[in-house]
Coordinates of C-alpha atoms in Angstrom, one line a residue:
M1 CA -66.0 -23.3 23.4
K2 CA -64.3 -20.0 23.0
K3 CA -61.0 -21.6 24.1
L4 CA -61.4 -24.3 21.4
L5 CA -62.2 -21.7 18.8
F6 CA -59.1 -19.7 19.8
I7 CA -56.9 -22.8 19.4
I8 CA -58.4 -23.6 16.0
L9 CA -57.9 -20.0 14.7
S10 CA -54.3 -19.9 16.1
F11 CA -53.5 -23.2 14.3
F12 CA -54.7 -21.9 11.0
A13 CA -52.8 -18.6 11.5
I14 CA -49.6 -20.4 12.2
T15 CA -50.1 -22.7 9.3
L16 CA -50.7 -19.9 6.9
L17 CA -47.7 -18.0 8.1
S18 CA -45.5 -21.1 7.7
Y19 CA -46.9 -21.7 4.2
G20 CA -46.1 -18.1 3.2
N21 CA -42.5 -18.2 4.5
A22 CA -41.8 -21.5 2.9
Y23 CA -42.7 -20.2 -0.5
A24 CA -41.3 -16.7 -0.1
Y25 CA -37.8 -17.9 0.4
S26 CA -36.1 -21.3 0.0
D27 CA -32.7 -22.5 1.1
P28 CA -30.1 -23.2 -1.7
P29 CA -29.6 -26.8 -2.7
S30 CA -26.7 -28.7 -1.2
I31 CA -23.4 -28.3 -3.1
T32 CA -20.6 -30.9 -2.9
G33 CA -17.7 -28.5 -3.7
K34 CA -15.8 -27.1 -0.8
S35 CA -15.9 -23.5 -2.1
V36 CA -19.0 -22.1 -3.8
V37 CA -20.4 -18.7 -4.8
V38 CA -23.5 -17.5 -6.6
M39 CA -23.1 -14.0 -7.9
D40 CA -25.5 -11.7 -9.7
A41 CA -23.6 -10.9 -12.9
N42 CA -25.3 -7.5 -13.3
T43 CA -24.4 -6.2 -9.8
G44 CA -21.7 -8.3 -8.4
A45 CA -23.9 -9.1 -5.3
V46 CA -23.3 -12.5 -3.7
V47 CA -26.6 -14.3 -3.1
Y48 CA -25.0 -17.4 -1.8
G49 CA -21.5 -18.3 -0.6
K50 CA -19.7 -21.2 1.1
N51 CA -16.0 -20.7 1.8
E52 CA -16.1 -18.3 -1.2
N53 CA -13.0 -16.4 -0.1
K54 CA -10.8 -19.4 0.7
P55 CA -8.1 -20.0 -1.8
Y56 CA -7.9 -23.3 -3.7
P57 CA -6.0 -24.5 -6.8
P58 CA -8.4 -23.7 -9.6
A59 CA -7.1 -26.0 -12.4
S60 CA -8.3 -24.9 -15.9
T61 CA -10.8 -22.3 -14.6
T62 CA -7.5 -20.3 -14.5
K63 CA -8.0 -19.8 -18.2
L64 CA -10.8 -17.3 -17.6
M65 CA -8.1 -14.8 -16.8
T66 CA -6.1 -15.9 -19.8
V67 CA -9.1 -15.4 -22.1
L68 CA -9.9 -12.0 -20.5
L69 CA -6.4 -10.7 -21.1
T70 CA -6.4 -12.0 -24.6
L71 CA -9.6 -10.2 -25.5
E72 CA -8.3 -7.0 -23.9
N73 CA -4.9 -7.0 -25.5
C74 CA -5.3 -8.6 -28.9
D75 CA -7.2 -8.3 -32.1
L76 CA -9.0 -11.5 -33.1
D77 CA -7.2 -11.7 -36.5
E78 CA -3.7 -11.4 -35.0
V79 CA -1.5 -14.3 -36.0
V80 CA 0.1 -16.2 -33.2
T81 CA 3.3 -18.1 -34.0
V82 CA 3.8 -21.0 -31.6
G83 CA 7.1 -21.1 -29.8
E84 CA 9.1 -24.0 -28.5
F85 CA 7.5 -24.3 -25.1
P86 CA 3.7 -24.7 -25.8
P87 CA 3.9 -28.0 -27.6
T88 CA 5.7 -29.6 -24.6
I89 CA 3.0 -28.8 -22.1
E90 CA 1.0 -31.6 -20.5
G91 CA -2.8 -32.1 -20.1
S92 CA -5.6 -31.2 -22.5
K93 CA -4.4 -29.7 -25.8
I94 CA -4.9 -29.6 -29.5
Y95 CA -1.3 -30.5 -30.3
V96 CA 0.1 -27.3 -31.8
D97 CA 3.6 -27.5 -33.2
V98 CA 6.6 -25.2 -33.1
G99 CA 6.3 -22.5 -35.8
E100 CA 2.6 -23.2 -36.4
K101 CA 0.5 -20.1 -37.1
M102 CA -3.0 -19.6 -35.8
T103 CA -5.2 -16.6 -35.3
V104 CA -6.0 -15.3 -31.8
E105 CA -9.6 -16.2 -32.5
E106 CA -8.8 -19.8 -33.3
M107 CA -6.8 -20.1 -30.1
L108 CA -9.6 -18.6 -28.1
Y109 CA -12.0 -21.3 -29.4
S110 CA -9.4 -23.9 -28.5
V111 CA -8.9 -22.5 -24.9
I112 CA -12.6 -22.0 -24.1
M113 CA -14.1 -25.0 -25.8
V114 CA -11.6 -27.8 -25.1
S115 CA -9.4 -26.2 -22.5
A116 CA -6.2 -26.4 -24.6
N117 CA -3.2 -25.8 -22.4
D118 CA -0.8 -25.5 -25.3
C119 CA -2.9 -22.6 -26.8
A120 CA -3.2 -20.9 -23.4
A121 CA 0.6 -20.9 -23.2
A122 CA 1.0 -19.7 -26.8
L123 CA -1.3 -16.8 -26.1
A124 CA 0.6 -15.9 -22.9
E125 CA 3.9 -15.8 -24.8
H126 CA 2.3 -13.8 -27.6
I127 CA 1.0 -11.2 -25.3
S128 CA 3.8 -10.9 -22.7
G129 CA 6.8 -12.7 -24.2
S130 CA 7.0 -15.3 -21.4
I131 CA 4.9 -17.3 -19.0
E132 CA 6.4 -15.5 -16.1
E133 CA 5.7 -12.0 -17.4
F134 CA 2.1 -13.0 -18.3
A135 CA 1.6 -14.3 -14.8
L136 CA 2.5 -10.8 -13.5
L137 CA -0.1 -9.4 -15.9
M138 CA -2.7 -11.9 -14.7
N139 CA -2.2 -10.9 -11.1
Q140 CA -2.2 -7.2 -11.8
R141 CA -5.5 -7.5 -13.7
A142 CA -7.0 -9.7 -10.9
K143 CA -6.3 -6.9 -8.4
E144 CA -7.9 -4.3 -10.7
L145 CA -11.0 -6.5 -10.8
G146 CA -11.1 -6.5 -6.9
C147 CA -9.7 -10.0 -6.4
K148 CA -8.1 -10.3 -3.0
N149 CA -7.0 -13.9 -2.7
T150 CA -5.6 -14.8 -6.1
N151 CA -2.1 -15.6 -7.1
F152 CA -1.5 -17.0 -10.6
V153 CA 1.8 -18.5 -11.8
N154 CA 0.7 -19.8 -15.2
P155 CA -2.0 -19.2 -17.8
H156 CA -3.4 -22.8 -17.9
G157 CA -3.9 -24.0 -14.4
L158 CA -1.7 -27.0 -14.2
Y159 CA -1.0 -27.6 -10.5
D160 CA 1.5 -25.4 -8.7
D161 CA 1.5 -25.0 -4.9
K162 CA 1.6 -21.2 -5.3
H163 CA -1.2 -21.1 -7.9
R164 CA -4.4 -20.2 -6.0
T165 CA -7.7 -18.3 -6.3
T166 CA -11.2 -18.3 -4.8
A167 CA -14.7 -19.0 -6.0
Y168 CA -15.5 -15.3 -5.4
D169 CA -12.5 -14.1 -7.4
L170 CA -13.3 -16.4 -10.3
A171 CA -16.8 -15.1 -10.4
L172 CA -15.4 -11.6 -10.7
M173 CA -13.3 -12.7 -13.7
E174 CA -16.4 -14.3 -15.3
K175 CA -18.4 -11.1 -14.6
E176 CA -15.9 -9.0 -16.5
L177 CA -15.7 -11.6 -19.3
L178 CA -19.5 -11.4 -19.8
N179 CA -19.0 -7.9 -21.1
H180 CA -17.3 -9.3 -24.1
E181 CA -19.7 -10.6 -26.8
K182 CA -17.0 -12.7 -28.4
Y183 CA -16.5 -14.6 -25.1
I184 CA -20.2 -15.5 -24.9
E185 CA -20.3 -16.4 -28.6
I186 CA -17.5 -18.8 -28.3
S187 CA -18.7 -20.2 -25.0
K188 CA -22.1 -21.0 -26.5
T189 CA -20.6 -22.8 -29.5
K190 CA -21.3 -26.5 -29.1
S191 CA -18.9 -27.7 -31.8
T192 CA -16.8 -26.3 -34.7
F193 CA -13.7 -27.0 -36.8
L194 CA -10.4 -25.2 -36.9
Q195 CA -9.1 -24.6 -40.4
P196 CA -5.8 -26.2 -41.6
T197 CA -2.7 -24.3 -40.7
N198 CA 0.8 -24.0 -42.2
I199 CA 1.8 -27.2 -40.4
F200 CA -1.4 -29.1 -39.6
K201 CA -3.1 -29.8 -43.0
E202 CA -6.4 -31.2 -41.7
K203 CA -9.3 -29.5 -39.9
R204 CA -9.2 -29.9 -36.1
P205 CA -12.6 -30.7 -34.6
L206 CA -13.6 -28.9 -31.3
W207 CA -16.4 -30.1 -29.0
N208 CA -17.4 -27.8 -26.1
D209 CA -16.6 -29.4 -22.7
N210 CA -19.5 -27.6 -21.0
R211 CA -22.3 -30.2 -20.7
L212 CA -24.9 -27.6 -19.7
L213 CA -25.0 -26.6 -23.4
H214 CA -25.8 -30.1 -24.8
D215 CA -29.3 -31.4 -24.7
A216 CA -28.0 -34.9 -24.9
Y217 CA -27.1 -34.7 -21.2
E218 CA -29.5 -34.7 -18.2
C219 CA -27.8 -31.6 -16.9
Y220 CA -28.6 -29.6 -20.0
Y221 CA -29.6 -26.0 -19.0
P222 CA -31.2 -24.1 -21.9
D223 CA -30.3 -20.7 -20.2
A224 CA -26.6 -21.4 -19.9
I225 CA -24.4 -18.9 -21.8
A226 CA -20.9 -19.8 -20.6
G227 CA -18.9 -22.3 -18.6
K228 CA -15.4 -23.4 -17.9
T229 CA -14.4 -26.7 -16.4
G230 CA -11.2 -27.7 -14.7
Y231 CA -9.5 -30.7 -13.2
T232 CA -6.1 -31.9 -11.9
D233 CA -5.4 -34.6 -9.4
E234 CA -4.4 -32.1 -6.8
S235 CA -7.1 -29.5 -7.6
R236 CA -9.9 -31.9 -8.0
H237 CA -12.9 -30.6 -10.1
S238 CA -13.7 -27.0 -10.6
F239 CA -16.4 -25.3 -12.6
V240 CA -17.5 -21.7 -13.5
A241 CA -20.8 -21.2 -15.3
S242 CA -23.2 -18.4 -16.3
A243 CA -26.9 -18.4 -17.2
C244 CA -29.3 -15.7 -18.3
K245 CA -33.1 -15.4 -18.1
G246 CA -34.5 -12.1 -19.3
D247 CA -32.7 -9.3 -17.5
N248 CA -31.4 -11.6 -14.8
K249 CA -28.0 -13.2 -15.0
F250 CA -26.1 -15.3 -12.5
I251 CA -22.6 -16.8 -12.1
I252 CA -21.8 -19.9 -10.2
A253 CA -18.2 -20.8 -9.3
I254 CA -17.3 -24.1 -7.6
L255 CA -13.8 -25.2 -6.4
F256 CA -12.5 -28.5 -5.1
D257 CA -15.4 -30.7 -6.0
E258 CA -14.0 -34.2 -5.2
N259 CA -17.0 -36.1 -6.8
K260 CA -17.6 -34.0 -10.0
A261 CA -21.1 -33.4 -8.8
Y262 CA -21.3 -29.9 -10.3
Y263 CA -23.1 -30.9 -13.4
D264 CA -26.0 -32.3 -11.3
E265 CA -25.9 -29.5 -8.8
T266 CA -25.4 -26.4 -10.9
P267 CA -28.8 -26.4 -12.7
K268 CA -30.6 -26.7 -9.4
L269 CA -28.5 -23.8 -8.0
F270 CA -29.3 -21.7 -11.0
D271 CA -33.0 -22.4 -10.6
W272 CA -32.8 -21.4 -6.9
A273 CA -31.1 -18.1 -7.8
F274 CA -33.5 -17.2 -10.5
K275 CA -36.5 -18.0 -8.3
N276 CA -35.3 -16.1 -5.2
F277 CA -33.5 -13.1 -6.6
S278 CA -33.8 -10.6 -9.4
T279 CA -31.9 -7.6 -10.8
E280 CA -33.8 -4.4 -10.2
K281 CA -33.0 -0.8 -11.2
A282 CA -32.8 1.9 -8.5
F283 CA -32.7 4.6 -11.2
S284 CA -31.7 5.1 -14.8
K285 CA -29.0 7.2 -16.4
G286 CA -30.3 10.8 -16.8
E287 CA -33.2 10.3 -14.4
E288 CA -34.0 13.1 -11.9
I289 CA -33.3 11.5 -8.5
G290 CA -33.8 14.7 -6.4
T291 CA -33.4 18.4 -6.3
Y292 CA -31.2 20.9 -4.6
E293 CA -32.5 24.2 -3.3
T294 CA -29.7 26.8 -3.5
T295 CA -29.3 29.5 -0.9
N296 CA -31.0 32.0 -3.2
G297 CA -34.0 29.7 -3.7
S298 CA -33.1 28.3 -7.1
I299 CA -34.1 24.7 -7.6
I300 CA -31.5 22.5 -9.3
P301 CA -32.6 19.1 -10.7
L302 CA -30.1 16.4 -9.7
L303 CA -29.6 13.7 -12.4
A304 CA -28.2 10.2 -12.3
D305 CA -24.9 9.8 -14.1
K306 CA -25.5 6.1 -14.9
D307 CA -27.9 3.2 -14.2
I308 CA -27.7 1.9 -10.7
L309 CA -28.8 -1.8 -10.4
Y310 CA -29.2 -3.8 -7.2
T311 CA -30.0 -7.5 -6.5
K312 CA -33.5 -7.8 -4.9
D313 CA -34.4 -10.6 -2.6
N314 CA -37.8 -11.6 -4.0
S315 CA -39.0 -12.6 -0.5
S316 CA -38.4 -9.1 0.9
K317 CA -40.5 -5.9 0.6
E318 CA -37.5 -3.8 1.6
K319 CA -36.8 -0.9 -0.7
P320 CA -33.3 0.5 -1.4
S321 CA -32.3 3.7 0.4
I322 CA -31.1 6.5 -1.8
V323 CA -28.9 9.2 -0.2
I324 CA -27.7 12.2 -2.1
N325 CA -24.7 14.0 -0.6
K326 CA -25.9 17.6 -0.6
D327 CA -23.5 18.9 2.0
T328 CA -20.8 19.6 -0.6
L329 CA -23.1 21.8 -2.8
S330 CA -23.2 24.9 -0.6
N331 CA -21.3 27.9 -1.9
K332 CA -20.8 26.1 -5.2
F333 CA -21.6 27.2 -8.8
F334 CA -22.0 24.7 -11.6
N335 CA -23.0 24.2 -15.2
K336 CA -25.7 22.0 -16.6
G337 CA -24.5 18.4 -17.1
E338 CA -21.5 18.8 -14.7
P339 CA -20.8 16.2 -12.0
I340 CA -21.5 18.1 -8.8
T341 CA -21.9 15.4 -6.1
T342 CA -22.5 11.7 -5.4
V343 CA -25.4 9.4 -4.5
A344 CA -25.3 6.2 -2.5
V345 CA -27.7 3.3 -2.9
N346 CA -27.9 0.7 -0.2
Y347 CA -30.0 -2.5 -0.1
N348 CA -29.7 -5.6 2.1
G349 CA -26.0 -5.2 2.6
Q350 CA -25.3 -4.1 -1.0
G351 CA -23.8 -0.7 -1.6
Y352 CA -23.6 1.2 -4.9
S353 CA -22.6 4.8 -5.8
S354 CA -22.8 7.1 -8.8
E355 CA -21.9 10.7 -9.6
V356 CA -24.8 13.2 -9.8
L357 CA -25.1 15.7 -12.6
S358 CA -26.6 19.2 -12.4
G359 CA -29.8 19.5 -14.4
S360 CA -29.4 23.3 -14.9
D361 CA -26.8 26.1 -14.7
Y362 CA -26.3 27.8 -11.4
E363 CA -24.2 30.9 -11.7
E364 CA -23.1 33.7 -9.4
E365 CA -25.4 36.7 -9.3
V366 CA -23.5 39.5 -11.0
L367 CA -24.8 43.0 -12.0
P368 CA -23.3 45.0 -14.9
V369 CA -20.7 47.7 -13.9
V370 CA -20.7 46.8 -10.2
G371 CA -19.8 43.1 -10.8
N372 CA -20.1 40.9 -7.8
L373 CA -19.6 43.7 -5.3
V374 CA -23.3 43.5 -4.2
T375 CA -23.5 39.6 -4.2
T376 CA -24.2 38.2 -0.8
E377 CA -23.1 34.9 0.7
D378 CA -26.5 33.6 -0.2
N379 CA -25.8 34.5 -3.9
T380 CA -28.5 37.2 -3.9
I381 CA -28.3 40.9 -4.6
S382 CA -27.8 43.1 -1.6
Y383 CA -29.9 46.2 -2.4
K384 CA -28.5 48.0 0.6
N385 CA -25.0 47.7 -0.8
L386 CA -26.3 48.5 -4.3
F387 CA -27.9 51.7 -3.1
M388 CA -24.7 52.6 -1.2
I389 CA -22.7 52.1 -4.4
I390 CA -25.2 54.1 -6.5
G391 CA -25.2 56.8 -3.8
G392 CA -21.4 56.9 -3.8
I393 CA -21.4 57.1 -7.6
V394 CA -24.0 60.0 -7.6
L395 CA -22.0 61.8 -4.9
G396 CA -18.9 61.4 -6.8
I397 CA -20.5 62.8 -10.0
I398 CA -21.9 65.8 -8.0
L399 CA -18.4 66.4 -6.5
L400 CA -16.9 66.1 -10.0
I401 CA -19.4 68.7 -11.3
L402 CA -18.8 71.1 -8.4
A403 CA -15.0 70.7 -8.9
T404 CA -15.4 71.4 -12.6
I405 CA -17.5 74.5 -11.9
Y406 CA -15.0 75.7 -9.4
I407 CA -12.1 75.2 -11.9
I408 CA -14.0 77.1 -14.6
K409 CA -14.9 80.0 -12.3
K410 CA -11.3 80.2 -11.1
R411 CA -10.1 80.3 -14.7
N412 CA -12.6 83.0 -15.6
L413 CA -11.6 85.0 -12.6
A414 CA -7.9 84.7 -13.6
K415 CA -8.7 85.9 -17.1
K416 CA -10.6 89.0 -15.8
R417 CA -7.7 89.9 -13.6
K418 CA -5.3 89.6 -16.5
K419 CA -7.4 91.9 -18.7
T420 CA -7.6 94.5 -15.9
F421 CA -3.8 94.4 -15.5
L422 CA -3.3 95.0 -19.2
F423 CA -5.7 98.0 -19.3
L424 CA -3.9 99.7 -16.5

């Protein structure tokens, strides 16, 4: 009987544990694309990756970098005059003509919403003077963002055997773009019209290619905020999309999807990410994250220089470790608000760092007159040295008085002798 009861209890225990694990964490849905990454847009942490660092031809997702450089280098109301090359370009375009004038903003709408290759080329020439020079700028900016496997040769993504990037690198570009409100505004625009120009006398209609935005499609995702599609025969299908729920924001980048399955798969992948991960704050800017006791016993509050966020695995009870580097603070004096050291935050393979500010002044102990002559290595007053200095000063005063008395007596004696000599 006892054995039977033990077996029954064991069965229920195993069942309960299995049930808990199944709902605490779930595997990501299957993705058709050969290269995939899911990134927390707030922290840059990768929560899922498949060949995410393997280079592939990116097609029009290349335009993420073109849009980023345009936002960083141009005013929206700048006028772009189309040169001879952009109208000759192949692929998707709005059919600009040589000498046509459009604002940077209008061209951004065209590039983001309908993937206009001609506008991407026109923006590249406007910024750098030529496609070749703009490609150099693209690669330089990619390195600054931390991209390690990217080489761009054009601003639009038409196939070139040297034109490559990765799902991870594209996610980094999208992460930076999400800091630009104009990018999100344009990316969320479902349809609009471009006004007539000096050459094209009718309004041009624009319809956003990102189906996640349109409720007429089954793949409609209400939390989607941005997306960029891409396709060439050689590159196959590519897609980069972002979605936001509350404080949580994720980026999905997919390369070399042969079946264009990303519209069916991306919403499921977003749901998985939002369910299993969340952005948490380790500490806030200005928050006291610790204290430092100086050698003389003073307590210095240590303040965070910025918010530090990390990506929490919702199935884990693990807490981030916070380590303040206090080794560099010894024998150091500082002012309130001054950066004095660093803090490292580590969680589940993620690492973040920030400067640490002093919450109060810490100055060298200095007494009037004697200055720092009696300050010890511990930044305290050495009363032994102080008494020695005071004793020396007192002794010096006494000797000075005695010397003065001696001189006065000697002068008086000399005067008496002089008078005696005159009398004789």
